[in-house]
Amino acid sequence: MIDQDRFEYMRARLKERVKPSRYMHSLGVSQTAEQLARIYGANENDAAVAGLLHDWDKALPASELKRIAKKHHLAPKTVRKSMPGVLHALTAPRSLRKEFPELSDEVLQAIERHTCGAADMSDLDMIVFIADIIEPGRTFADVAPLRAAVGQVDLDELFYMTYKSTLIYLLDADMSIHPDSLEVWNGIVSQRAQRMEARKPRVIVIE
């Protein structure tokens, strides 16, 4: 549990570290993640902290992110070269563990997974991923349906919708996609199909 004084210290350190626009985005993600946690029954404190710190390593230049990722074997060469934008999520847990050793493994994992996701996303992981996309500062065309779905669909479905939206965005923009993202997407689709099948009404035939 991160108390209010410690949270304010984290916020002050983040403000010193990142650009003003990134700081405002991080505040938006923190607030949105806390709201999502309240709606979906997750730990609100963890969500607020993970949302606040998710872009901690965005302050580092691409060259430094590539160096850290290579040194610690955090990403293959193809990712380091063509997708440096995802590296901050992979390197941040190392930086944050040193800066704030009290952070839980669950919070650090949610931060690590906020760009590409994973096959076994926890509720906190999904909440931070979603909050990063739908926080109030986001203005892309497809964000409104995602915001409208909050509380109307379950968390797994909201994550499915959000992940799908991010993939469509990357494809439309002709941007590279992390090689693991297809595996993550296939897992999400498979799990969703299983959920849909389980919800089908059972037909009882009386002879």
Short mmCIF file of C-alpha atoms in Angstrom, two decimals:
data_model
loop_
_atom_site.label_atom_id
_atom_site.label_comp_id
_atom_site.label_asym_id
_atom_site.label_seq_id
_atom_site.Cartn_x
_atom_site.Cartn_y
_atom_site.Cartn_z
CA MET A 1 0.00 0.00 0.00
CA ILE A 2 1.48 3.32 -1.10
CA ASP A 3 0.32 6.08 1.26
CA GLN A 4 -0.65 9.55 0.06
CA ASP A 5 2.64 11.21 1.03
CA ARG A 6 4.64 8.62 -0.88
CA PHE A 7 2.31 8.90 -3.86
CA GLU A 8 2.82 12.67 -3.91
CA TYR A 9 6.58 12.14 -3.80
CA MET A 10 6.35 9.75 -6.76
CA ARG A 11 4.29 12.31 -8.63
CA ALA A 12 6.83 15.05 -7.92
CA ARG A 13 9.70 12.85 -9.10
CA LEU A 14 7.81 11.99 -12.27
CA LYS A 15 7.14 15.68 -12.95
CA GLU A 16 10.88 16.37 -12.70
CA ARG A 17 11.66 13.47 -15.03
CA VAL A 18 9.30 13.74 -18.01
CA LYS A 19 7.97 16.42 -20.35
CA PRO A 20 4.88 18.36 -19.19
CA SER A 21 2.67 16.66 -21.80
CA ARG A 22 3.86 13.23 -20.66
CA TYR A 23 3.28 14.20 -17.04
CA MET A 24 -0.31 15.26 -17.75
CA HIS A 25 -0.90 12.02 -19.67
CA SER A 26 0.43 10.03 -16.71
CA LEU A 27 -1.91 11.82 -14.32
CA GLY A 28 -4.79 11.01 -16.64
CA VAL A 29 -3.82 7.34 -16.81
CA SER A 30 -3.48 7.19 -13.02
CA GLN A 31 -6.92 8.67 -12.44
CA THR A 32 -8.52 6.52 -15.13
CA ALA A 33 -6.87 3.35 -13.86
CA GLU A 34 -8.11 4.09 -10.34
CA GLN A 35 -11.65 4.57 -11.67
CA LEU A 36 -11.49 1.34 -13.66
CA ALA A 37 -10.21 -0.52 -10.60
CA ARG A 38 -13.14 0.80 -8.59
CA ILE A 39 -15.62 -0.32 -11.25
CA TYR A 40 -14.07 -3.74 -11.83
CA GLY A 41 -13.13 -4.62 -8.27
CA ALA A 42 -9.33 -4.39 -8.49
CA ASN A 43 -6.88 -2.74 -6.09
CA GLU A 44 -7.37 0.99 -6.58
CA ASN A 45 -4.09 1.97 -4.95
CA ASP A 46 -2.06 -0.35 -7.17
CA ALA A 47 -3.91 0.90 -10.24
CA ALA A 48 -3.30 4.55 -9.41
CA VAL A 49 0.41 3.96 -8.78
CA ALA A 50 0.96 1.81 -11.87
CA GLY A 51 -0.91 4.33 -14.00
CA LEU A 52 1.15 7.19 -12.64
CA LEU A 53 4.50 5.51 -13.26
CA HIS A 54 3.78 3.54 -16.45
CA ASP A 55 5.77 5.94 -18.67
CA TRP A 56 8.64 6.44 -16.23
CA ASP A 57 11.33 5.54 -18.75
CA LYS A 58 9.82 7.66 -21.55
CA ALA A 59 12.27 10.28 -20.32
CA LEU A 60 15.21 8.24 -21.63
CA PRO A 61 16.51 8.70 -25.18
CA ALA A 62 15.98 5.83 -27.61
CA SER A 63 19.70 5.06 -27.63
CA GLU A 64 19.71 4.51 -23.87
CA LEU A 65 16.56 2.39 -23.99
CA LYS A 66 18.13 0.23 -26.69
CA ARG A 67 21.32 -0.12 -24.64
CA ILE A 68 19.45 -1.22 -21.50
CA ALA A 69 17.20 -3.59 -23.45
CA LYS A 70 20.20 -5.19 -25.13
CA LYS A 71 22.21 -5.47 -21.93
CA HIS A 72 19.41 -7.22 -20.05
CA HIS A 73 18.05 -9.22 -23.01
CA LEU A 74 14.65 -7.52 -22.77
CA ALA A 75 13.88 -7.46 -26.49
CA PRO A 76 15.22 -9.02 -29.68
CA LYS A 77 17.27 -6.94 -32.10
CA THR A 78 14.36 -6.47 -34.50
CA VAL A 79 12.27 -4.89 -31.75
CA ARG A 80 15.12 -2.71 -30.49
CA LYS A 81 15.76 -1.46 -34.01
CA SER A 82 12.28 -0.96 -35.45
CA MET A 83 10.06 -0.54 -32.38
CA PRO A 84 11.97 1.57 -29.83
CA GLY A 85 8.64 3.02 -28.71
CA VAL A 86 7.81 -0.12 -26.74
CA LEU A 87 11.13 -0.40 -24.93
CA HIS A 88 10.29 2.03 -22.12
CA ALA A 89 7.71 -0.45 -20.79
CA LEU A 90 10.29 -3.24 -20.68
CA THR A 91 13.06 -1.21 -19.05
CA ALA A 92 10.93 0.72 -16.53
CA PRO A 93 10.56 -2.07 -13.93
CA ARG A 94 14.35 -2.11 -13.45
CA SER A 95 14.53 1.66 -13.04
CA LEU A 96 11.52 1.80 -10.76
CA ARG A 97 12.64 -1.06 -8.51
CA LYS A 98 15.76 0.94 -7.72
CA GLU A 99 13.92 4.24 -7.31
CA PHE A 100 10.96 2.88 -5.34
CA PRO A 101 11.83 -0.54 -3.87
CA GLU A 102 8.46 -0.76 -2.14
CA LEU A 103 6.62 -1.23 -5.44
CA SER A 104 4.99 -4.64 -5.69
CA ASP A 105 5.69 -7.18 -8.40
CA GLU A 106 2.08 -6.78 -9.53
CA VAL A 107 2.50 -3.04 -10.11
CA LEU A 108 5.79 -3.51 -11.96
CA GLN A 109 4.28 -6.24 -14.13
CA ALA A 110 1.35 -4.00 -15.09
CA ILE A 111 3.83 -1.30 -16.11
CA GLU A 112 5.88 -3.78 -18.14
CA ARG A 113 2.79 -5.01 -19.99
CA HIS A 114 1.13 -1.69 -20.80
CA THR A 115 2.33 -1.50 -24.42
CA CYS A 116 2.20 -5.02 -25.89
CA GLY A 117 0.23 -6.93 -23.29
CA ALA A 118 0.74 -10.61 -22.55
CA ALA A 119 -1.10 -13.90 -22.92
CA ASP A 120 -1.94 -14.06 -19.21
CA MET A 121 -2.96 -10.52 -18.30
CA SER A 122 -4.06 -9.94 -14.73
CA ASP A 123 -6.94 -7.59 -13.94
CA LEU A 124 -4.42 -4.90 -12.97
CA ASP A 125 -2.48 -5.44 -16.21
CA MET A 126 -5.64 -4.98 -18.27
CA ILE A 127 -6.72 -1.92 -16.31
CA VAL A 128 -3.44 -0.08 -16.87
CA PHE A 129 -3.37 -1.06 -20.55
CA ILE A 130 -6.92 0.22 -21.04
CA ALA A 131 -6.38 3.38 -19.00
CA ASP A 132 -3.36 4.27 -21.15
CA ILE A 133 -5.63 4.25 -24.21
CA ILE A 134 -8.79 5.90 -22.89
CA GLU A 135 -7.51 8.54 -20.45
CA PRO A 136 -9.15 11.97 -20.98
CA GLY A 137 -6.25 13.38 -22.99
CA ARG A 138 -6.66 10.84 -25.80
CA THR A 139 -8.51 12.23 -28.82
CA PHE A 140 -8.28 9.53 -31.52
CA ALA A 141 -11.50 8.75 -33.38
CA ASP A 142 -12.25 5.34 -31.86
CA VAL A 143 -11.75 6.24 -28.20
CA ALA A 144 -15.40 7.22 -27.57
CA PRO A 145 -16.84 3.68 -27.94
CA LEU A 146 -14.18 2.34 -25.59
CA ARG A 147 -15.03 4.93 -22.95
CA ALA A 148 -18.74 4.24 -23.41
CA ALA A 149 -18.15 0.53 -22.82
CA VAL A 150 -16.64 1.05 -19.35
CA GLY A 151 -18.94 -0.56 -16.82
CA GLN A 152 -21.21 -1.85 -19.60
CA VAL A 153 -19.05 -4.85 -20.50
CA ASP A 154 -16.81 -6.99 -18.34
CA LEU A 155 -13.10 -6.24 -18.02
CA ASP A 156 -11.99 -9.03 -20.36
CA GLU A 157 -14.30 -7.74 -23.10
CA LEU A 158 -13.14 -4.16 -22.59
CA PHE A 159 -9.53 -5.30 -22.89
CA TYR A 160 -10.38 -7.22 -26.07
CA MET A 161 -11.97 -4.09 -27.55
CA THR A 162 -9.02 -1.92 -26.55
CA TYR A 163 -6.37 -4.31 -27.83
CA LYS A 164 -8.22 -4.64 -31.13
CA SER A 165 -8.38 -0.87 -31.43
CA THR A 166 -4.63 -0.51 -30.88
CA LEU A 167 -3.83 -3.12 -33.53
CA ILE A 168 -6.12 -1.41 -36.04
CA TYR A 169 -4.42 1.91 -35.27
CA LEU A 170 -0.97 0.44 -35.88
CA LEU A 171 -2.06 -1.19 -39.12
CA ASP A 172 -3.75 1.96 -40.41
CA ALA A 173 -0.62 3.96 -39.61
CA ASP A 174 1.66 1.40 -41.33
CA MET A 175 3.58 0.97 -38.09
CA SER A 176 5.55 -2.07 -37.02
CA ILE A 177 3.87 -4.48 -34.62
CA HIS A 178 5.70 -6.35 -31.88
CA PRO A 179 6.20 -10.00 -32.91
CA ASP A 180 4.55 -11.20 -29.69
CA SER A 181 1.41 -9.16 -30.35
CA LEU A 182 -0.06 -11.71 -32.76
CA GLU A 183 0.30 -14.43 -30.13
CA VAL A 184 -1.31 -12.16 -27.54
CA TRP A 185 -4.15 -11.31 -29.94
CA ASN A 186 -4.77 -14.97 -30.79
CA GLY A 187 -4.93 -15.74 -27.08
CA ILE A 188 -7.39 -12.92 -26.46
CA VAL A 189 -9.63 -14.07 -29.31
CA SER A 190 -9.52 -17.69 -28.15
CA GLN A 191 -10.38 -16.75 -24.57
CA ARG A 192 -13.20 -14.53 -25.78
CA ALA A 193 -14.65 -17.33 -27.89
CA GLN A 194 -14.62 -19.59 -24.85
CA ARG A 195 -16.41 -16.94 -22.78
CA MET A 196 -19.03 -16.44 -25.48
CA GLU A 197 -19.60 -20.19 -25.74
CA ALA A 198 -19.99 -20.51 -21.96
CA ARG A 199 -22.65 -17.77 -21.97
CA LYS A 200 -24.84 -19.41 -24.59
CA PRO A 201 -28.15 -20.57 -23.10
CA ARG A 202 -28.34 -24.29 -22.74
CA VAL A 203 -31.17 -25.80 -24.74
CA ILE A 204 -32.93 -28.66 -23.03
CA VAL A 205 -34.76 -30.98 -25.37
CA ILE A 206 -37.74 -32.70 -23.77
CA GLU A 207 -38.79 -35.85 -25.58
#
